[in-house]
Amino acid sequence: MKLFKRILLVLLSVFALLLLLVYFSTFHPSDLESVQVKCEEGAPSLESSEQIKVFSWNVQYFAGRNRVFWYDVPNETGPDTGPSREEIESTLKKVANVILERDPDFVLFQEVDDGAKKTYSENQSERILPLLSDKYPCQTEAFYWKAGFVPHPKIMGPVGMKLTIFSKYKILSASRHQLPTPPADPITKQLQLKRAILEASIDVKDKQPLVLLNTHLDAFSMGTDTMQRQVAFIENLLEKLDSEKSEWVLAGDFNLLPPGFSRKHLHPNGAYYYSDDEEISPLFKKWNSTVSLEELNGPNQEKFYTHVPNDPQIAKPDRTIDYMFYSKGLTKKEYKVLKEGEALESSDHLPLEGTFSLESR
């Protein structure tokens, strides 16, 4: 009995030590916290009479389109764990070319790596910003995955991934909102992604600040209520902004199919990642989307597909999972998904471009 107690004590001590090591090597954000804003001196304020162009793109850590990553197929047997340096270099230039050609006022990126083993520990925001000339004097960003070591056999090293906003106009302040996380055991909970919303307040002359919201919802939460809880969190945040009479644009990778879009339209490998619960419905019911449900489910729905799976059994745009919503005080002037050339070659997602007027209707 004494031997058994000693063995049990040793095992408990080892487990406690492991928990401590994991805890102190991982990321523990608050529910709401301020994040750093970098603005060059003299960054202009936005004129309320100007139209604004908002650009949102999941850039897949600038990996390009020549890989099938281990998580790109349902059984996690994709052969690749990361891009080459040459692929990253080429994709950075392609993404920069698209941005320079389209010349948006605000660029919202998802899946920007910083300190990750698979992308050579580089800060990808610092890599791309010099390629964008001097168009974006202001920026802010927020991590949603950060750990000193992830012991997954396909990772086995540090990770770092963040949301980034580049702005032509002065950012007054920025905040990170922690989204609900999937249920998990104590160790996995520390190591998993901690999805977030990055909020930036843009200075507008003679008006309240314009609020930009950049997000990337969960991708692998099948069989849980994670997506419902994350959408409910967004609902509460948007209702608060509306109560404050703030004008806002929300964009990002929601990892959710449009209401009314059946999983039967997808290859089984793609349908695997979604449920039939239409979790995103509340956002469409309460607020403006840059593309209507009628269009998303109509005869020209392919025009609005945003995801280009790396899975070789699909390998073409086949679904909409990226969206742009906006407040009632804004007027949508134009919206498109860029589907050709370097926009198609750069990521497993296509960029969204929305143009709005700040003037009241």
GROMACS .gro file of C-alpha atoms in nm:
model
  361
    1MET     CA    1   0.000   0.000   0.000
    2LYS     CA    2   0.283   0.241   0.087
    3LEU     CA    3   0.449   0.168  -0.250
    4PHE     CA    4   0.122   0.236  -0.428
    5LYS     CA    5   0.084   0.570  -0.247
    6ARG     CA    6   0.439   0.668  -0.337
    7ILE     CA    7   0.385   0.583  -0.704
    8LEU     CA    8   0.057   0.775  -0.702
    9LEU     CA    9   0.227   1.074  -0.539
   10VAL     CA   10   0.504   1.070  -0.802
   11LEU     CA   11   0.252   1.050  -1.085
   12LEU     CA   12   0.047   1.335  -0.941
   13SER     CA   13   0.362   1.543  -0.897
   14VAL     CA   14   0.467   1.479  -1.258
   15PHE     CA   15   0.119   1.570  -1.381
   16ALA     CA   16   0.117   1.890  -1.173
   17LEU     CA   17   0.460   1.983  -1.308
   18LEU     CA   18   0.340   1.920  -1.663
   19LEU     CA   19   0.037   2.143  -1.607
   20LEU     CA   20   0.262   2.420  -1.475
   21LEU     CA   21   0.500   2.391  -1.771
   22VAL     CA   22   0.210   2.404  -2.017
   23TYR     CA   23   0.046   2.694  -1.837
   24PHE     CA   24   0.355   2.913  -1.830
   25SER     CA   25   0.441   2.845  -2.195
   26THR     CA   26   0.095   2.932  -2.329
   27PHE     CA   27  -0.125   3.235  -2.385
   28HIS     CA   28  -0.380   3.352  -2.125
   29PRO     CA   29  -0.562   3.660  -2.252
   30SER     CA   30  -0.827   3.843  -2.052
   31ASP     CA   31  -1.186   3.850  -2.173
   32LEU     CA   32  -1.129   4.209  -2.284
   33GLU     CA   33  -0.797   4.385  -2.308
   34SER     CA   34  -0.643   4.684  -2.481
   35VAL     CA   35  -0.388   4.607  -2.751
   36GLN     CA   36  -0.110   4.819  -2.890
   37VAL     CA   37  -0.172   5.064  -3.172
   38LYS     CA   38   0.114   5.177  -3.393
   39CYS     CA   39   0.048   5.502  -3.578
   40GLU     CA   40   0.295   5.723  -3.756
   41GLU     CA   41   0.290   6.088  -3.659
   42GLY     CA   42   0.054   6.285  -3.878
   43ALA     CA   43  -0.172   5.993  -3.971
   44PRO     CA   44  -0.488   6.156  -4.111
   45SER     CA   45  -0.840   6.140  -3.975
   46LEU     CA   46  -1.117   6.008  -4.195
   47GLU     CA   47  -1.348   6.262  -4.354
   48SER     CA   48  -1.712   6.169  -4.294
   49SER     CA   49  -1.794   6.257  -4.655
   50GLU     CA   50  -1.549   6.000  -4.793
   51GLN     CA   51  -1.634   5.652  -4.908
   52ILE     CA   52  -1.429   5.378  -4.746
   53LYS     CA   53  -1.305   5.049  -4.887
   54VAL     CA   54  -1.263   4.760  -4.643
   55PHE     CA   55  -1.060   4.455  -4.743
   56SER     CA   56  -1.073   4.126  -4.550
   57TRP     CA   57  -0.858   3.822  -4.624
   58ASN     CA   58  -0.759   3.501  -4.450
   59VAL     CA   59  -0.406   3.484  -4.590
   60GLN     CA   60  -0.327   3.131  -4.459
   61TYR     CA   61   0.008   3.249  -4.316
   62PHE     CA   62   0.121   3.338  -4.671
   63ALA     CA   63   0.166   2.972  -4.759
   64GLY     CA   64   0.032   2.991  -5.113
   65ARG     CA   65  -0.168   2.725  -5.294
   66ASN     CA   66   0.081   2.444  -5.355
   67ARG     CA   67   0.041   2.247  -5.032
   68VAL     CA   68  -0.203   2.005  -4.874
   69PHE     CA   69  -0.156   2.060  -4.502
   70TRP     CA   70  -0.217   1.784  -4.252
   71TYR     CA   71  -0.546   1.939  -4.133
   72ASP     CA   72  -0.680   2.000  -4.486
   73VAL     CA   73  -0.844   1.657  -4.504
   74PRO     CA   74  -1.080   1.509  -4.243
   75ASN     CA   75  -0.849   1.231  -4.125
   76GLU     CA   76  -0.552   1.469  -4.085
   77THR     CA   77  -0.340   1.280  -4.339
   78GLY     CA   78  -0.239   1.580  -4.547
   79PRO     CA   79   0.131   1.540  -4.634
   80ASP     CA   80   0.251   1.894  -4.553
   81THR     CA   81   0.324   2.067  -4.224
   82GLY     CA   82   0.437   2.405  -4.356
   83PRO     CA   83   0.539   2.611  -4.659
   84SER     CA   84   0.891   2.667  -4.784
   85ARG     CA   85   1.063   3.002  -4.739
   86GLU     CA   86   1.041   3.053  -5.115
   87GLU     CA   87   0.663   2.994  -5.111
   88ILE     CA   88   0.617   3.248  -4.832
   89GLU     CA   89   0.833   3.503  -5.011
   90SER     CA   90   0.638   3.460  -5.334
   91THR     CA   91   0.301   3.476  -5.160
   92LEU     CA   92   0.391   3.789  -4.962
   93LYS     CA   93   0.460   3.964  -5.293
   94LYS     CA   94   0.139   3.836  -5.451
   95VAL     CA   95  -0.075   3.949  -5.156
   96ALA     CA   96   0.098   4.288  -5.155
   97ASN     CA   97   0.034   4.324  -5.529
   98VAL     CA   98  -0.338   4.260  -5.478
   99ILE     CA   99  -0.356   4.514  -5.196
  100LEU     CA  100  -0.167   4.777  -5.393
  101GLU     CA  101  -0.387   4.726  -5.698
  102ARG     CA  102  -0.716   4.742  -5.506
  103ASP     CA  103  -0.595   5.022  -5.277
  104PRO     CA  104  -0.831   4.964  -4.980
  105ASP     CA  105  -0.846   5.205  -4.689
  106PHE     CA  106  -0.845   4.925  -4.432
  107VAL     CA  107  -0.690   4.579  -4.457
  108LEU     CA  108  -0.813   4.308  -4.220
  109PHE     CA  109  -0.597   3.994  -4.227
  110GLN     CA  110  -0.664   3.663  -4.052
  111GLU     CA  111  -0.407   3.383  -4.000
  112VAL     CA  112  -0.096   3.600  -3.987
  113ASP     CA  113   0.186   3.407  -3.824
  114ASP     CA  114   0.428   3.548  -3.569
  115GLY     CA  115   0.683   3.326  -3.395
  116ALA     CA  116   0.556   2.998  -3.540
  117LYS     CA  117   0.794   2.714  -3.618
  118LYS     CA  118   0.619   2.628  -3.946
  119THR     CA  119   0.683   2.978  -4.082
  120TYR     CA  120   1.041   3.011  -3.955
  121SER     CA  121   0.953   3.219  -3.646
  122GLU     CA  122   0.901   3.531  -3.858
  123ASN     CA  123   0.665   3.818  -3.778
  124GLN     CA  124   0.464   3.819  -4.099
  125SER     CA  125   0.313   4.162  -4.033
  126GLU     CA  126   0.664   4.304  -4.043
  127ARG     CA  127   0.734   4.106  -4.359
  128ILE     CA  128   0.443   4.240  -4.562
  129LEU     CA  129   0.413   4.598  -4.440
  130PRO     CA  130   0.724   4.725  -4.628
  131LEU     CA  131   0.580   4.575  -4.948
  132LEU     CA  132   0.273   4.798  -4.917
  133SER     CA  133   0.471   5.118  -4.979
  134ASP     CA  134   0.378   5.384  -4.721
  135LYS     CA  135   0.002   5.352  -4.763
  136TYR     CA  136  -0.077   5.226  -4.413
  137PRO     CA  137   0.064   5.444  -4.136
  138CYS     CA  138  -0.142   5.273  -3.866
  139GLN     CA  139  -0.174   4.913  -3.754
  140THR     CA  140  -0.293   4.698  -3.468
  141GLU     CA  141  -0.302   4.324  -3.408
  142ALA     CA  142  -0.407   4.058  -3.161
  143PHE     CA  143  -0.288   3.700  -3.113
  144TYR     CA  144  -0.534   3.414  -3.107
  145TRP     CA  145  -0.284   3.130  -3.088
  146LYS     CA  146   0.040   3.149  -2.898
  147ALA     CA  147   0.243   2.880  -2.725
  148GLY     CA  148   0.608   2.806  -2.665
  149PHE     CA  149   0.567   2.440  -2.762
  150VAL     CA  150   0.276   2.238  -2.896
  151PRO     CA  151   0.344   1.862  -2.866
  152HIS     CA  152   0.127   1.766  -3.162
  153PRO     CA  153   0.323   1.531  -3.393
  154LYS     CA  154   0.258   1.763  -3.690
  155ILE     CA  155   0.367   2.075  -3.499
  156MET     CA  156   0.628   1.994  -3.233
  157GLY     CA  157   0.732   2.351  -3.172
  158PRO     CA  158   0.615   2.706  -3.102
  159VAL     CA  159   0.303   2.857  -3.259
  160GLY     CA  160   0.185   3.214  -3.306
  161MET     CA  161  -0.109   3.342  -3.510
  162LYS     CA  162  -0.284   3.677  -3.505
  163LEU     CA  163  -0.545   3.909  -3.650
  164THR     CA  164  -0.405   4.224  -3.809
  165ILE     CA  165  -0.555   4.556  -3.919
  166PHE     CA  166  -0.368   4.802  -4.142
  167SER     CA  167  -0.524   5.147  -4.178
  168LYS     CA  168  -0.470   5.456  -4.391
  169TYR     CA  169  -0.634   5.656  -4.113
  170LYS     CA  170  -0.561   5.723  -3.750
  171ILE     CA  171  -0.650   5.441  -3.512
  172LEU     CA  172  -0.752   5.593  -3.180
  173SER     CA  173  -0.756   5.269  -2.979
  174ALA     CA  174  -0.785   4.894  -3.019
  175SER     CA  175  -0.914   4.604  -2.809
  176ARG     CA  176  -0.906   4.228  -2.811
  177HIS     CA  177  -1.227   4.040  -2.723
  178GLN     CA  178  -1.186   3.677  -2.620
  179LEU     CA  179  -1.438   3.446  -2.788
  180PRO     CA  180  -1.577   3.134  -2.616
  181THR     CA  181  -1.348   2.833  -2.658
  182PRO     CA  182  -1.432   2.468  -2.729
  183PRO     CA  183  -1.456   2.229  -2.434
  184ALA     CA  184  -1.132   2.041  -2.372
  185ASP     CA  185  -0.923   1.871  -2.106
  186PRO     CA  186  -0.701   2.099  -1.892
  187ILE     CA  187  -0.385   2.056  -2.103
  188THR     CA  188  -0.553   2.082  -2.444
  189LYS     CA  189  -0.744   2.389  -2.328
  190GLN     CA  190  -0.415   2.570  -2.270
  191LEU     CA  191  -0.264   2.465  -2.603
  192GLN     CA  192  -0.563   2.524  -2.830
  193LEU     CA  193  -0.643   2.836  -3.031
  194LYS     CA  194  -0.809   3.115  -2.837
  195ARG     CA  195  -1.022   3.276  -3.105
  196ALA     CA  196  -1.084   3.648  -3.077
  197ILE     CA  197  -1.224   3.968  -3.221
  198LEU     CA  198  -0.987   4.257  -3.288
  199GLU     CA  199  -1.167   4.591  -3.253
  200ALA     CA  200  -1.015   4.915  -3.383
  201SER     CA  201  -1.163   5.266  -3.348
  202ILE     CA  202  -1.088   5.489  -3.647
  203ASP     CA  203  -1.085   5.866  -3.604
  204VAL     CA  204  -1.359   6.036  -3.809
  205LYS     CA  205  -1.376   6.417  -3.828
  206ASP     CA  206  -1.689   6.561  -3.669
  207LYS     CA  207  -1.833   6.215  -3.599
  208GLN     CA  208  -1.802   5.924  -3.362
  209PRO     CA  209  -1.518   5.686  -3.447
  210LEU     CA  210  -1.579   5.416  -3.705
  211VAL     CA  211  -1.537   5.072  -3.547
  212LEU     CA  212  -1.368   4.792  -3.741
  213LEU     CA  213  -1.407   4.435  -3.616
  214ASN     CA  214  -1.181   4.158  -3.747
  215THR     CA  215  -1.241   3.796  -3.649
  216HIS     CA  216  -1.173   3.429  -3.724
  217LEU     CA  217  -1.417   3.183  -3.566
  218ASP     CA  218  -1.349   2.823  -3.473
  219ALA     CA  219  -1.286   2.564  -3.745
  220PHE     CA  220  -1.277   2.227  -3.567
  221SER     CA  221  -1.556   2.230  -3.309
  222MET     CA  222  -1.783   1.963  -3.455
  223GLY     CA  223  -2.019   1.809  -3.201
  224THR     CA  224  -2.005   2.106  -2.961
  225ASP     CA  225  -2.201   2.430  -2.917
  226THR     CA  226  -1.888   2.642  -2.969
  227MET     CA  227  -2.010   2.812  -3.286
  228GLN     CA  228  -2.344   2.907  -3.128
  229ARG     CA  229  -2.163   3.058  -2.830
  230GLN     CA  230  -1.919   3.248  -3.050
  231VAL     CA  231  -2.199   3.391  -3.265
  232ALA     CA  232  -2.394   3.484  -2.950
  233PHE     CA  233  -2.088   3.671  -2.825
  234ILE     CA  234  -2.074   3.865  -3.152
  235GLU     CA  235  -2.446   3.943  -3.124
  236ASN     CA  236  -2.394   4.095  -2.780
  237LEU     CA  237  -2.100   4.301  -2.898
  238LEU     CA  238  -2.285   4.438  -3.201
  239GLU     CA  239  -2.592   4.520  -2.991
  240LYS     CA  240  -2.368   4.714  -2.753
  241LEU     CA  241  -2.214   4.910  -3.043
  242ASP     CA  242  -2.563   4.983  -3.179
  243SER     CA  243  -2.677   5.107  -2.838
  244GLU     CA  244  -2.379   5.344  -2.838
  245LYS     CA  245  -2.481   5.462  -3.189
  246SER     CA  246  -2.147   5.351  -3.329
  247GLU     CA  247  -2.103   5.276  -3.698
  248TRP     CA  248  -1.913   4.955  -3.758
  249VAL     CA  249  -1.795   4.698  -4.011
  250LEU     CA  250  -1.742   4.336  -3.906
  251ALA     CA  251  -1.545   4.106  -4.136
  252GLY     CA  252  -1.348   3.786  -4.127
  253ASP     CA  253  -1.344   3.410  -4.161
  254PHE     CA  254  -1.653   3.276  -3.981
  255ASN     CA  255  -1.606   2.910  -4.079
  256LEU     CA  256  -1.984   2.883  -4.119
  257LEU     CA  257  -2.199   2.816  -4.424
  258PRO     CA  258  -2.475   3.063  -4.517
  259PRO     CA  259  -2.822   2.987  -4.382
  260GLY     CA  260  -3.007   2.787  -4.646
  261PHE     CA  261  -2.690   2.645  -4.803
  262SER     CA  262  -2.709   2.266  -4.770
  263ARG     CA  263  -2.402   2.061  -4.687
  264LYS     CA  264  -2.521   1.828  -4.965
  265HIS     CA  265  -2.378   2.078  -5.212
  266LEU     CA  266  -2.028   1.999  -5.082
  267HIS     CA  267  -1.791   1.711  -5.134
  268PRO     CA  268  -1.812   1.483  -4.825
  269ASN     CA  269  -1.463   1.596  -4.722
  270GLY     CA  270  -1.589   1.954  -4.705
  271ALA     CA  271  -1.930   1.879  -4.555
  272TYR     CA  272  -1.755   1.703  -4.265
  273TYR     CA  273  -1.660   2.034  -4.098
  274TYR     CA  274  -2.010   2.183  -4.070
  275SER     CA  275  -2.344   2.114  -3.903
  276ASP     CA  276  -2.698   2.178  -4.022
  277ASP     CA  277  -2.767   2.419  -3.735
  278GLU     CA  278  -2.718   2.742  -3.936
  279GLU     CA  279  -2.538   2.901  -3.640
  280ILE     CA  280  -2.470   3.226  -3.826
  281SER     CA  281  -2.843   3.298  -3.882
  282PRO     CA  282  -2.878   3.560  -3.603
  283LEU     CA  283  -2.625   3.788  -3.772
  284PHE     CA  284  -2.816   3.779  -4.101
  285LYS     CA  285  -3.149   3.836  -3.925
  286LYS     CA  286  -3.039   4.137  -3.721
  287TRP     CA  287  -2.782   4.317  -3.935
  288ASN     CA  288  -2.681   4.405  -4.288
  289SER     CA  289  -2.463   4.166  -4.487
  290THR     CA  290  -2.276   4.288  -4.794
  291VAL     CA  291  -2.431   3.996  -4.983
  292SER     CA  292  -2.788   3.878  -4.925
  293LEU     CA  293  -2.902   3.527  -4.844
  294GLU     CA  294  -3.090   3.527  -5.173
  295GLU     CA  295  -2.763   3.587  -5.357
  296LEU     CA  296  -2.571   3.337  -5.143
  297ASN     CA  297  -2.823   3.068  -5.228
  298GLY     CA  298  -2.920   3.184  -5.577
  299PRO     CA  299  -2.816   3.077  -5.927
  300ASN     CA  300  -2.504   3.296  -5.914
  301GLN     CA  301  -2.391   3.185  -5.568
  302GLU     CA  302  -2.049   3.079  -5.700
  303LYS     CA  303  -1.973   3.449  -5.747
  304PHE     CA  304  -1.959   3.479  -5.369
  305TYR     CA  305  -1.766   3.162  -5.277
  306THR     CA  306  -1.472   3.252  -5.054
  307HIS     CA  307  -1.304   2.920  -4.973
  308VAL     CA  308  -1.071   2.727  -5.204
  309PRO     CA  309  -0.995   2.400  -5.021
  310ASN     CA  310  -0.642   2.262  -5.040
  311ASP     CA  311  -0.793   1.912  -5.035
  312PRO     CA  312  -0.699   1.771  -5.380
  313GLN     CA  313  -1.039   1.604  -5.408
  314ILE     CA  314  -1.198   1.952  -5.416
  315ALA     CA  315  -0.934   2.213  -5.507
  316LYS     CA  316  -1.173   2.481  -5.633
  317PRO     CA  317  -1.394   2.748  -5.473
  318ASP     CA  318  -1.699   2.563  -5.341
  319ARG     CA  319  -1.848   2.753  -5.043
  320THR     CA  320  -1.891   3.088  -4.869
  321ILE     CA  321  -1.754   3.100  -4.514
  322ASP     CA  322  -1.608   3.455  -4.504
  323TYR     CA  323  -1.844   3.749  -4.455
  324MET     CA  324  -1.875   4.123  -4.411
  325PHE     CA  325  -2.152   4.277  -4.200
  326TYR     CA  326  -2.214   4.647  -4.140
  327SER     CA  327  -2.418   4.881  -3.922
  328LYS     CA  328  -2.747   5.039  -4.026
  329GLY     CA  329  -2.598   5.388  -4.051
  330LEU     CA  330  -2.362   5.287  -4.330
  331THR     CA  331  -2.455   5.252  -4.696
  332LYS     CA  332  -2.303   4.972  -4.903
  333LYS     CA  333  -2.183   5.099  -5.238
  334GLU     CA  334  -2.011   4.791  -5.377
  335TYR     CA  335  -1.907   4.442  -5.272
  336LYS     CA  336  -1.708   4.172  -5.446
  337VAL     CA  337  -1.504   3.860  -5.385
  338LEU     CA  338  -1.180   3.869  -5.585
  339LYS     CA  339  -1.151   3.538  -5.766
  340GLU     CA  340  -0.878   3.572  -6.029
  341GLY     CA  341  -0.503   3.604  -6.073
  342GLU     CA  342  -0.287   3.654  -5.766
  343ALA     CA  343  -0.595   3.675  -5.540
  344LEU     CA  344  -0.674   3.314  -5.634
  345GLU     CA  345  -0.313   3.196  -5.613
  346SER     CA  346  -0.227   3.326  -5.267
  347SER     CA  347  -0.444   3.148  -5.009
  348ASP     CA  348  -0.714   2.890  -4.947
  349HIS     CA  349  -0.945   3.188  -4.897
  350LEU     CA  350  -1.039   3.465  -5.139
  351PRO     CA  351  -1.032   3.832  -5.038
  352LEU     CA  352  -1.351   4.029  -4.971
  353GLU     CA  353  -1.383   4.394  -5.071
  354GLY     CA  354  -1.662   4.616  -4.947
  355THR     CA  355  -1.710   4.987  -5.020
  356PHE     CA  356  -1.929   5.197  -4.791
  357SER     CA  357  -2.048   5.552  -4.742
  358LEU     CA  358  -2.035   5.699  -4.392
  359GLU     CA  359  -2.299   5.957  -4.474
  360SER     CA  360  -2.646   5.884  -4.345
  361ARG     CA  361  -2.899   5.751  -4.590
   0.00000   0.00000   0.00000
